Amino acid sequence: MSTATPAGPTRIAAVRGAAPVADNTAAAIFAATEQLLRALVRVNGLAPGRVVSAIFTLTADLDAEFPAYVARQLGWTDVPMLSAREIPVPGAMPRLVRVLLTVSGVPADVRLQPVYLGAAAGLRPDLVDHTPRPGEAPAHLPPDAAPATPLPPGVASVAASGPRPAGEPAPSREDGARRVRIALVGLGQIGGSIGLTLRGSARWHRVGFDADPDACASALAVRAVDEVAPSLAAACASAELAVVATPVDSLPALIEAVATALPPGAALLDTGSARGPVTAALERAAGRGIAAVGGHPIAGHEGSGFGAARAGLFRNAAFALLPARGAVPAVVERLVRDLGARPLLVDPATHDQALARTSHLPYLLACALRELGDAAAAHGLSGPGFRDMTRLAASDPCMAGAYCRANAREVAAAWRELAATVESRIAQLGEDGVTASAGPSPA
């Protein structure tokens, strides 16, 4: 990426900023960090190519996410970054994100302007607000540096975009007008993470819908979606792709409704962890002229709801794809790659066999182990092994219960295999114990 070089002697300079964070959630950390970076860029007329490094710190009461993820998603792909946690100091201001940027090409007579937003301004009462008014360029911009271009509604990129893949042309105004309209049906951990990961991309226009109005409001507030639709039909009416990211037990009915609302030829992708009850619904959708694809991003954690969503959730993760008919449409493959995931073509039976053994049965075992050992753990008689083995038991029981029920046959088969293996190992322990305790035979 290239930027104009200021006239006259230049140097590398540093600039600081800080912003308050509403609460210890990924969404709140991302929102505060983006607001801070946008302000630093606007006030100082920066472009990513001039940022040499970025060091983020969070107060000790913030540990839900790394603020550096936001900068990556907003185009700072070549900037070395570090995220650190601050040492708690008595009386310090709580819930703050701070950043220290080093910037190249700064004229020797120019001082970069620090930015302290909201309550954080109390940390620097010596600063005067030099934020330019709409349409006004910062007074200290070098003569040949362009002022930051006002962002169109719904576009959340910071200054210039990041480097494009080799051979990909720069987007034109017409390209921006033809962004792919994607309907995100369900704004929990998976749907919300898709929206957050695509934030700042000029390729996608994200329309969100969720039965929970709080999830819609939260997603819109942190720009995980460009707009919220008033109904499922409105979200899908002119979408080129709809992603249905809800619990498995709700997917068949929702797939039917989405397929009816989508225009002919549009694509539909679900994110269900079990394929059994979903495959038939996808086949019916394909019969209506919809390019229906089963999907399962093999990523996530035990959190639930939009508060558990995070940008970068799918980075380097496998994304299982199961087209109902024919090949995976290009728009679905493009989405998976833009999420940073690896598309993996698989058939439904193989998928459900694998997930029963690597996800669904482990969840049930974690719940059983927690019930078995909770009393001992309450008395301090447990270590990190018990904590690690029971982590999955904290998953949303409605969602986890749904995919276990949907894949009950394979889960039962996996349990029989595991039970036989464990019984064999326990029997072996008993035999070894008898042999060891018996000692040598008398002469």
CSV table of C-alpha atoms in Angstrom, one decimal:
chain,number,residue,atom,x,y,z
A,1,MET,CA,0.0,0.0,0.0
A,2,SER,CA,1.4,3.4,-0.8
A,3,THR,CA,0.7,6.9,0.6
A,4,ALA,CA,1.9,10.4,-0.3
A,5,THR,CA,5.2,11.3,1.2
A,6,PRO,CA,5.1,14.7,3.0
A,7,ALA,CA,7.4,17.4,1.7
A,8,GLY,CA,10.5,18.3,3.7
A,9,PRO,CA,12.3,16.3,6.4
A,10,THR,CA,10.2,13.6,8.0
A,11,ARG,CA,10.6,11.3,11.0
A,12,ILE,CA,8.9,8.5,12.9
A,13,ALA,CA,6.7,9.8,15.7
A,14,ALA,CA,4.4,8.3,18.3
A,15,VAL,CA,0.8,9.2,19.2
A,16,ARG,CA,-1.3,7.9,22.1
A,17,GLY,CA,-5.0,7.4,22.6
A,18,ALA,CA,-7.5,5.9,25.1
A,19,ALA,CA,-11.2,5.2,25.2
A,20,PRO,CA,-13.6,3.9,27.8
A,21,VAL,CA,-15.2,0.4,27.3
A,22,ALA,CA,-18.8,-0.1,28.3
A,23,ASP,CA,-18.3,-3.6,29.7
A,24,ASN,CA,-16.1,-6.7,29.6
A,25,THR,CA,-17.5,-8.2,26.4
A,26,ALA,CA,-15.9,-8.7,23.0
A,27,ALA,CA,-18.5,-6.5,21.3
A,28,ALA,CA,-17.8,-3.6,23.7
A,29,ILE,CA,-14.0,-3.9,23.4
A,30,PHE,CA,-14.3,-3.9,19.6
A,31,ALA,CA,-16.6,-0.9,19.5
A,32,ALA,CA,-14.4,1.2,21.8
A,33,THR,CA,-11.3,0.2,19.9
A,34,GLU,CA,-12.8,1.0,16.5
A,35,GLN,CA,-14.0,4.4,17.7
A,36,LEU,CA,-10.6,5.2,19.0
A,37,LEU,CA,-8.7,4.1,15.9
A,38,ARG,CA,-11.2,6.0,13.6
A,39,ALA,CA,-10.6,9.2,15.7
A,40,LEU,CA,-6.8,8.9,15.6
A,41,VAL,CA,-6.9,8.3,11.9
A,42,ARG,CA,-9.3,11.2,11.2
A,43,VAL,CA,-7.5,13.7,13.5
A,44,ASN,CA,-4.0,12.9,12.2
A,45,GLY,CA,-4.8,12.2,8.6
A,46,LEU,CA,-3.3,8.7,8.8
A,47,ALA,CA,-3.4,5.8,6.4
A,48,PRO,CA,-2.4,2.2,7.4
A,49,GLY,CA,0.7,2.4,5.3
A,50,ARG,CA,2.2,5.1,7.6
A,51,VAL,CA,1.5,3.2,10.8
A,52,VAL,CA,4.7,1.4,11.8
A,53,SER,CA,3.4,-0.4,14.9
A,54,ALA,CA,0.5,-0.5,17.3
A,55,ILE,CA,0.7,-1.4,21.0
A,56,PHE,CA,-2.7,-1.9,22.7
A,57,THR,CA,-3.3,-2.2,26.4
A,58,LEU,CA,-6.4,-3.1,28.4
A,59,THR,CA,-7.0,-2.5,32.0
A,60,ALA,CA,-7.0,-5.6,34.1
A,61,ASP,CA,-10.8,-5.8,34.2
A,62,LEU,CA,-11.0,-6.3,30.5
A,63,ASP,CA,-10.1,-9.8,29.2
A,64,ALA,CA,-12.9,-10.8,26.8
A,65,GLU,CA,-11.0,-10.1,23.6
A,66,PHE,CA,-7.9,-8.6,22.0
A,67,PRO,CA,-8.3,-5.1,20.6
A,68,ALA,CA,-5.7,-5.8,17.9
A,69,TYR,CA,-8.3,-7.9,16.1
A,70,VAL,CA,-10.3,-4.7,15.2
A,71,ALA,CA,-7.3,-3.1,13.5
A,72,ARG,CA,-6.7,-6.3,11.4
A,73,GLN,CA,-10.4,-6.4,10.3
A,74,LEU,CA,-10.2,-2.7,9.4
A,75,GLY,CA,-7.3,-3.0,7.0
A,76,TRP,CA,-4.2,-2.7,9.2
A,77,THR,CA,-2.9,-6.1,7.9
A,78,ASP,CA,0.8,-5.1,7.5
A,79,VAL,CA,1.1,-3.4,10.9
A,80,PRO,CA,3.0,-5.2,13.7
A,81,MET,CA,0.8,-5.2,16.8
A,82,LEU,CA,0.9,-6.2,20.4
A,83,SER,CA,-2.0,-6.5,23.0
A,84,ALA,CA,-1.1,-6.4,26.7
A,85,ARG,CA,-2.9,-6.4,30.0
A,86,GLU,CA,-2.1,-3.5,32.4
A,87,ILE,CA,-1.0,-4.0,36.0
A,88,PRO,CA,-4.0,-3.0,38.2
A,89,VAL,CA,-3.2,0.2,40.1
A,90,PRO,CA,-5.4,1.3,43.1
A,91,GLY,CA,-7.6,4.3,42.1
A,92,ALA,CA,-7.0,3.9,38.3
A,93,MET,CA,-9.8,4.5,35.9
A,94,PRO,CA,-11.6,1.2,35.1
A,95,ARG,CA,-12.4,-0.4,31.7
A,96,LEU,CA,-10.0,1.4,29.4
A,97,VAL,CA,-8.4,0.5,26.1
A,98,ARG,CA,-5.3,2.4,25.2
A,99,VAL,CA,-3.1,2.4,22.1
A,100,LEU,CA,0.4,3.7,21.2
A,101,LEU,CA,0.9,4.1,17.5
A,102,THR,CA,4.3,4.8,15.8
A,103,VAL,CA,3.9,6.6,12.5
A,104,SER,CA,6.3,7.3,9.7
A,105,GLY,CA,6.5,10.2,7.3
A,106,VAL,CA,5.7,12.8,10.0
A,107,PRO,CA,7.1,16.3,9.1
A,108,ALA,CA,9.6,17.5,11.6
A,109,ASP,CA,7.5,20.5,12.6
A,110,VAL,CA,4.3,18.5,13.1
A,111,ARG,CA,3.1,17.1,16.4
A,112,LEU,CA,0.7,14.2,16.2
A,113,GLN,CA,-2.5,14.8,18.1
A,114,PRO,CA,-3.4,12.4,20.9
A,115,VAL,CA,-7.0,11.3,21.2
A,116,TYR,CA,-8.7,10.6,24.6
A,117,LEU,CA,-12.4,9.8,24.2
A,118,GLY,CA,-15.3,10.1,26.6
A,119,ALA,CA,-14.3,9.6,30.3
A,120,ALA,CA,-10.7,9.0,29.2
A,121,ALA,CA,-10.4,12.7,28.5
A,122,GLY,CA,-10.0,13.1,32.2
A,123,LEU,CA,-6.6,11.5,31.9
A,124,ARG,CA,-5.3,14.4,29.8
A,125,PRO,CA,-7.0,17.7,30.8
A,126,ASP,CA,-4.1,19.5,29.1
A,127,LEU,CA,-5.4,18.5,25.7
A,128,VAL,CA,-7.6,20.8,23.5
A,129,ASP,CA,-10.1,19.1,21.3
A,130,HIS,CA,-8.7,19.5,17.8
A,131,THR,CA,-11.1,17.1,16.2
A,132,PRO,CA,-12.1,18.6,12.8
A,133,ARG,CA,-15.6,19.5,12.0
A,134,PRO,CA,-17.4,17.5,9.2
A,135,GLY,CA,-15.6,18.2,5.9
A,136,GLU,CA,-12.7,20.1,7.6
A,137,ALA,CA,-9.2,18.8,7.2
A,138,PRO,CA,-6.9,18.7,10.2
A,139,ALA,CA,-4.8,21.9,10.3
A,140,HIS,CA,-1.5,20.1,10.7
A,141,LEU,CA,-1.8,17.8,7.7
A,142,PRO,CA,1.3,18.0,5.4
A,143,PRO,CA,0.6,19.9,2.2
A,144,ASP,CA,0.4,16.9,-0.1
A,145,ALA,CA,-1.5,14.5,2.2
A,146,ALA,CA,-5.2,14.1,1.5
A,147,PRO,CA,-7.6,14.6,4.4
A,148,ALA,CA,-9.5,11.5,5.5
A,149,THR,CA,-12.4,10.8,3.2
A,150,PRO,CA,-15.8,10.8,4.9
A,151,LEU,CA,-17.1,7.2,5.2
A,152,PRO,CA,-20.4,6.3,3.5
A,153,PRO,CA,-23.2,5.0,5.8
A,154,GLY,CA,-22.6,1.3,6.9
A,155,VAL,CA,-18.9,1.2,5.8
A,156,ALA,CA,-16.7,0.7,8.8
A,157,SER,CA,-13.2,0.7,7.4
A,158,VAL,CA,-10.5,2.9,8.9
A,159,ALA,CA,-8.9,5.2,6.4
A,160,ALA,CA,-7.5,3.2,3.5
A,161,SER,CA,-8.2,-0.5,3.1
A,162,GLY,CA,-5.6,-3.1,3.6
A,163,PRO,CA,-3.6,-4.7,0.9
A,164,ARG,CA,-5.5,-6.7,-1.7
A,165,PRO,CA,-4.6,-10.2,-2.7
A,166,ALA,CA,-2.2,-10.3,-5.7
A,167,GLY,CA,-4.1,-9.9,-8.9
A,168,GLU,CA,-7.3,-8.6,-7.4
A,169,PRO,CA,-8.3,-5.2,-8.9
A,170,ALA,CA,-9.0,-2.2,-6.7
A,171,PRO,CA,-12.7,-1.8,-6.1
A,172,SER,CA,-14.4,1.0,-8.0
A,173,ARG,CA,-17.4,3.0,-7.0
A,174,GLU,CA,-19.5,0.7,-9.1
A,175,ASP,CA,-18.0,-2.3,-7.4
A,176,GLY,CA,-19.0,-0.8,-4.0
A,177,ALA,CA,-22.5,-0.2,-5.3
A,178,ARG,CA,-22.8,-3.9,-6.2
A,179,ARG,CA,-21.8,-5.3,-2.8
A,180,VAL,CA,-23.2,-8.8,-2.1
A,181,ARG,CA,-26.3,-8.5,0.1
A,182,ILE,CA,-26.0,-11.2,2.8
A,183,ALA,CA,-28.8,-11.9,5.3
A,184,LEU,CA,-27.6,-13.1,8.7
A,185,VAL,CA,-30.5,-14.9,10.3
A,186,GLY,CA,-29.6,-15.4,13.9
A,187,LEU,CA,-27.2,-13.1,15.6
A,188,GLY,CA,-25.7,-15.3,18.3
A,189,GLN,CA,-22.1,-16.4,18.6
A,190,ILE,CA,-21.8,-17.7,15.1
A,191,GLY,CA,-24.0,-15.2,13.2
A,192,GLY,CA,-22.6,-12.3,15.2
A,193,SER,CA,-19.1,-13.5,14.6
A,194,ILE,CA,-19.7,-13.6,10.8
A,195,GLY,CA,-21.0,-10.1,10.9
A,196,LEU,CA,-18.0,-8.8,13.0
A,197,THR,CA,-15.5,-10.6,10.8
A,198,LEU,CA,-16.9,-9.0,7.6
A,199,ARG,CA,-17.1,-5.6,9.2
A,200,GLY,CA,-15.1,-3.1,7.1
A,201,SER,CA,-15.3,-5.3,4.0
A,202,ALA,CA,-16.4,-3.5,0.8
A,203,ARG,CA,-17.6,-6.8,-0.6
A,204,TRP,CA,-20.6,-7.5,1.7
A,205,HIS,CA,-23.7,-5.6,2.8
A,206,ARG,CA,-24.9,-7.3,6.0
A,207,VAL,CA,-28.6,-7.4,6.9
A,208,GLY,CA,-29.3,-8.9,10.3
A,209,PHE,CA,-32.4,-10.5,11.7
A,210,ASP,CA,-32.9,-12.1,15.1
A,211,ALA,CA,-36.0,-12.8,17.2
A,212,ASP,CA,-34.3,-11.2,20.1
A,213,PRO,CA,-34.4,-7.4,19.7
A,214,ASP,CA,-31.5,-6.9,22.1
A,215,ALA,CA,-29.3,-9.0,19.9
A,216,CYS,CA,-30.3,-6.9,16.9
A,217,ALA,CA,-29.6,-3.6,18.8
A,218,SER,CA,-26.2,-4.9,20.0
A,219,ALA,CA,-25.2,-6.0,16.6
A,220,LEU,CA,-26.1,-2.7,15.0
A,221,ALA,CA,-24.4,-0.7,17.8
A,222,VAL,CA,-21.0,-2.3,17.1
A,223,ARG,CA,-21.5,-2.5,13.3
A,224,ALA,CA,-21.7,-6.3,13.1
A,225,VAL,CA,-24.5,-5.6,10.6
A,226,ASP,CA,-25.1,-2.7,8.3
A,227,GLU,CA,-28.8,-2.7,8.9
A,228,VAL,CA,-31.4,-4.7,10.9
A,229,ALA,CA,-34.5,-6.0,9.1
A,230,PRO,CA,-37.9,-5.8,10.7
A,231,SER,CA,-38.8,-9.4,9.7
A,232,LEU,CA,-37.2,-12.6,8.3
A,233,ALA,CA,-38.9,-12.0,4.9
A,234,ALA,CA,-37.5,-8.4,4.7
A,235,ALA,CA,-34.0,-9.7,5.5
A,236,CYS,CA,-34.1,-12.2,2.7
A,237,ALA,CA,-36.2,-10.4,0.1
A,238,SER,CA,-33.3,-9.2,-2.0
A,239,ALA,CA,-30.4,-11.2,-0.5
A,240,GLU,CA,-27.9,-13.0,-2.7
A,241,LEU,CA,-27.0,-15.2,0.2
A,242,ALA,CA,-28.7,-16.0,3.5
A,243,VAL,CA,-26.8,-17.6,6.4
A,244,VAL,CA,-29.1,-19.3,9.0
A,245,ALA,CA,-27.2,-19.5,12.3
A,246,THR,CA,-29.6,-20.8,14.9
A,247,PRO,CA,-29.9,-24.0,17.1
A,248,VAL,CA,-30.2,-27.2,15.1
A,249,ASP,CA,-33.7,-27.9,16.2
A,250,SER,CA,-35.0,-24.7,14.7
A,251,LEU,CA,-33.1,-25.1,11.4
A,252,PRO,CA,-35.6,-27.2,9.3
A,253,ALA,CA,-38.5,-24.8,9.8
A,254,LEU,CA,-36.3,-21.7,9.3
A,255,ILE,CA,-34.7,-23.1,6.2
A,256,GLU,CA,-38.1,-23.6,4.7
A,257,ALA,CA,-39.1,-20.0,5.6
A,258,VAL,CA,-35.8,-18.5,4.3
A,259,ALA,CA,-36.0,-20.5,1.0
A,260,THR,CA,-39.5,-19.1,0.4
A,261,ALA,CA,-38.4,-15.5,1.1
A,262,LEU,CA,-35.2,-15.6,-1.0
A,263,PRO,CA,-35.3,-14.6,-4.7
A,264,PRO,CA,-34.8,-17.5,-7.1
A,265,GLY,CA,-31.2,-18.4,-7.7
A,266,ALA,CA,-30.0,-17.0,-4.3
A,267,ALA,CA,-27.8,-19.2,-2.1
A,268,LEU,CA,-28.6,-20.5,1.4
A,269,LEU,CA,-26.1,-21.7,4.0
A,270,ASP,CA,-26.8,-23.0,7.5
A,271,THR,CA,-24.3,-23.5,10.3
A,272,GLY,CA,-25.7,-26.5,12.1
A,273,SER,CA,-23.5,-28.9,14.0
A,274,ALA,CA,-25.6,-31.9,13.1
A,275,ARG,CA,-26.9,-32.8,9.6
A,276,GLY,CA,-29.5,-35.4,10.1
A,277,PRO,CA,-32.7,-33.3,10.4
A,278,VAL,CA,-31.3,-30.5,8.2
A,279,THR,CA,-30.4,-32.4,5.0
A,280,ALA,CA,-34.0,-33.0,3.9
A,281,ALA,CA,-34.9,-29.3,4.4
A,282,LEU,CA,-32.0,-28.3,2.3
A,283,GLU,CA,-33.1,-30.7,-0.5
A,284,ARG,CA,-36.5,-29.1,-0.5
A,285,ALA,CA,-35.0,-25.7,-0.7
A,286,ALA,CA,-32.9,-26.8,-3.7
A,287,GLY,CA,-36.1,-28.0,-5.3
A,288,ARG,CA,-37.3,-24.4,-5.2
A,289,GLY,CA,-34.3,-23.2,-7.2
A,290,ILE,CA,-32.3,-22.1,-4.2
A,291,ALA,CA,-28.5,-23.0,-4.1
A,292,ALA,CA,-28.8,-24.7,-0.7
A,293,VAL,CA,-25.6,-25.7,1.1
A,294,GLY,CA,-25.2,-27.3,4.5
A,295,GLY,CA,-22.4,-25.7,6.5
A,296,HIS,CA,-20.7,-26.1,9.8
A,297,PRO,CA,-17.9,-23.8,10.9
A,298,ILE,CA,-15.8,-26.0,13.2
A,299,ALA,CA,-15.0,-23.1,15.6
A,300,GLY,CA,-16.5,-21.4,18.6
A,301,HIS,CA,-16.4,-21.7,22.4
A,302,GLU,CA,-18.7,-22.4,25.3
A,303,GLY,CA,-20.1,-18.9,25.3
A,304,SER,CA,-23.5,-18.1,23.8
A,305,GLY,CA,-25.5,-15.2,22.4
A,306,PHE,CA,-24.2,-12.1,20.7
A,307,GLY,CA,-22.0,-11.3,23.6
A,308,ALA,CA,-19.9,-14.3,22.8
A,309,ALA,CA,-19.4,-13.2,19.1
A,310,ARG,CA,-15.9,-12.1,18.0
A,311,ALA,CA,-14.1,-11.1,14.9
A,312,GLY,CA,-11.6,-13.7,13.8
A,313,LEU,CA,-13.5,-16.6,15.3
A,314,PHE,CA,-13.2,-18.6,12.1
A,315,ARG,CA,-9.5,-17.8,11.3
A,316,ASN,CA,-7.8,-21.0,10.1
A,317,ALA,CA,-10.8,-23.1,11.1
A,318,ALA,CA,-12.2,-25.8,9.0
A,319,PHE,CA,-15.7,-24.9,7.5
A,320,ALA,CA,-17.5,-28.1,6.5
A,321,LEU,CA,-19.7,-27.6,3.3
A,322,LEU,CA,-22.4,-30.0,2.2
A,323,PRO,CA,-24.2,-28.9,-0.9
A,324,ALA,CA,-27.7,-30.2,-1.4
A,325,ARG,CA,-27.2,-30.5,-5.1
A,326,GLY,CA,-24.2,-29.9,-7.4
A,327,ALA,CA,-21.2,-27.8,-6.5
A,328,VAL,CA,-20.8,-25.2,-3.8
A,329,PRO,CA,-21.8,-21.8,-5.3
A,330,ALA,CA,-19.1,-19.3,-5.7
A,331,VAL,CA,-20.7,-16.8,-3.3
A,332,VAL,CA,-20.6,-19.4,-0.4
A,333,GLU,CA,-17.0,-20.3,-1.1
A,334,ARG,CA,-16.2,-16.5,-1.2
A,335,LEU,CA,-17.8,-16.0,2.2
A,336,VAL,CA,-15.9,-18.9,3.8
A,337,ARG,CA,-12.6,-17.6,2.5
A,338,ASP,CA,-13.4,-14.0,3.5
A,339,LEU,CA,-14.0,-15.3,7.0
A,340,GLY,CA,-10.5,-16.7,7.0
A,341,ALA,CA,-11.7,-20.3,7.2
A,342,ARG,CA,-10.8,-23.4,5.2
A,343,PRO,CA,-13.6,-24.8,3.1
A,344,LEU,CA,-13.9,-28.6,3.6
A,345,LEU,CA,-16.3,-30.6,1.3
A,346,VAL,CA,-17.8,-33.5,3.2
A,347,ASP,CA,-20.9,-35.7,3.1
A,348,PRO,CA,-23.6,-35.6,5.8
A,349,ALA,CA,-22.9,-39.1,7.2
A,350,THR,CA,-19.2,-38.6,7.6
A,351,HIS,CA,-19.8,-35.2,9.2
A,352,ASP,CA,-22.2,-36.6,11.8
A,353,GLN,CA,-20.0,-39.6,12.6
A,354,ALA,CA,-17.0,-37.3,13.2
A,355,LEU,CA,-18.8,-34.7,15.2
A,356,ALA,CA,-20.4,-37.3,17.5
A,357,ARG,CA,-17.0,-38.4,18.5
A,358,THR,CA,-15.2,-35.0,18.6
A,359,SER,CA,-17.9,-32.6,19.9
A,360,HIS,CA,-21.3,-34.0,20.8
A,361,LEU,CA,-20.2,-37.0,23.0
A,362,PRO,CA,-17.5,-34.8,24.7
A,363,TYR,CA,-20.1,-32.3,25.7
A,364,LEU,CA,-22.2,-35.0,27.4
A,365,LEU,CA,-19.2,-36.5,29.1
A,366,ALA,CA,-18.2,-33.0,30.4
A,367,CYS,CA,-21.7,-32.6,31.9
A,368,ALA,CA,-21.5,-36.0,33.5
A,369,LEU,CA,-18.0,-35.4,34.9
A,370,ARG,CA,-19.1,-32.1,36.3
A,371,GLU,CA,-22.0,-33.8,38.1
A,372,LEU,CA,-19.7,-36.5,39.4
A,373,GLY,CA,-17.0,-34.3,40.7
A,374,ASP,CA,-18.7,-31.0,41.7
A,375,ALA,CA,-19.0,-31.9,45.4
A,376,ALA,CA,-15.3,-32.7,45.6
A,377,ALA,CA,-14.4,-29.6,43.6
A,378,ALA,CA,-16.4,-27.5,46.1
A,379,HIS,CA,-14.1,-28.7,48.8
A,380,GLY,CA,-11.0,-27.8,46.8
A,381,LEU,CA,-10.3,-31.4,45.9
A,382,SER,CA,-9.9,-30.8,42.1
A,383,GLY,CA,-7.2,-29.5,39.9
A,384,PRO,CA,-6.8,-28.0,36.4
A,385,GLY,CA,-7.6,-31.4,34.8
A,386,PHE,CA,-11.1,-31.4,36.2
A,387,ARG,CA,-11.6,-27.7,35.1
A,388,ASP,CA,-10.3,-28.5,31.6
A,389,MET,CA,-12.4,-31.7,31.2
A,390,THR,CA,-15.6,-30.0,32.3
A,391,ARG,CA,-15.2,-26.7,30.4
A,392,LEU,CA,-17.6,-27.8,27.7
A,393,ALA,CA,-20.3,-28.3,30.3
A,394,ALA,CA,-20.6,-24.5,30.4
A,395,SER,CA,-22.0,-24.5,26.8
A,396,ASP,CA,-25.5,-23.2,26.2
A,397,PRO,CA,-27.6,-26.3,27.1
A,398,CYS,CA,-30.4,-25.4,24.6
A,399,MET,CA,-28.0,-25.3,21.7
A,400,ALA,CA,-25.8,-28.2,22.8
A,401,GLY,CA,-28.9,-30.3,23.7
A,402,ALA,CA,-30.3,-29.6,20.3
A,403,TYR,CA,-27.3,-30.9,18.3
A,404,CYS,CA,-26.9,-33.9,20.6
A,405,ARG,CA,-30.5,-34.9,20.1
A,406,ALA,CA,-30.3,-34.3,16.4
A,407,ASN,CA,-27.3,-36.7,16.2
A,408,ALA,CA,-28.5,-39.1,18.8
A,409,ARG,CA,-27.8,-42.3,16.8
A,410,GLU,CA,-24.2,-41.5,16.1
A,411,VAL,CA,-23.7,-40.2,19.7
A,412,ALA,CA,-25.0,-43.5,21.0
A,413,ALA,CA,-22.7,-45.5,18.7
A,414,ALA,CA,-19.7,-43.3,19.8
A,415,TRP,CA,-20.6,-43.9,23.5
A,416,ARG,CA,-20.7,-47.7,23.0
A,417,GLU,CA,-17.3,-47.6,21.4
A,418,LEU,CA,-15.9,-45.4,24.2
A,419,ALA,CA,-17.5,-47.4,27.0
A,420,ALA,CA,-16.0,-50.6,25.6
A,421,THR,CA,-12.6,-49.0,25.5
A,422,VAL,CA,-12.8,-47.5,29.0
A,423,GLU,CA,-14.1,-50.8,30.4
A,424,SER,CA,-11.1,-52.6,28.8
A,425,ARG,CA,-8.7,-50.1,30.3
A,426,ILE,CA,-10.2,-50.3,33.8
A,427,ALA,CA,-10.1,-54.1,33.6
A,428,GLN,CA,-6.5,-53.9,32.7
A,429,LEU,CA,-5.8,-51.6,35.7
A,430,GLY,CA,-7.4,-54.2,37.9
A,431,GLU,CA,-5.3,-57.0,36.5
A,432,ASP,CA,-2.2,-55.0,36.8
A,433,GLY,CA,-3.1,-54.1,40.4
A,434,VAL,CA,-3.7,-57.7,41.4
A,435,THR,CA,-0.4,-58.8,39.8
A,436,ALA,CA,1.5,-55.9,41.5
A,437,SER,CA,0.0,-56.5,45.0
A,438,ALA,CA,0.5,-60.2,44.9
A,439,GLY,CA,4.3,-59.9,44.9
A,440,PRO,CA,6.7,-62.8,44.1
A,441,SER,CA,5.4,-66.3,44.5
A,442,PRO,CA,6.7,-68.1,47.5
A,443,ALA,CA,9.5,-70.6,46.9
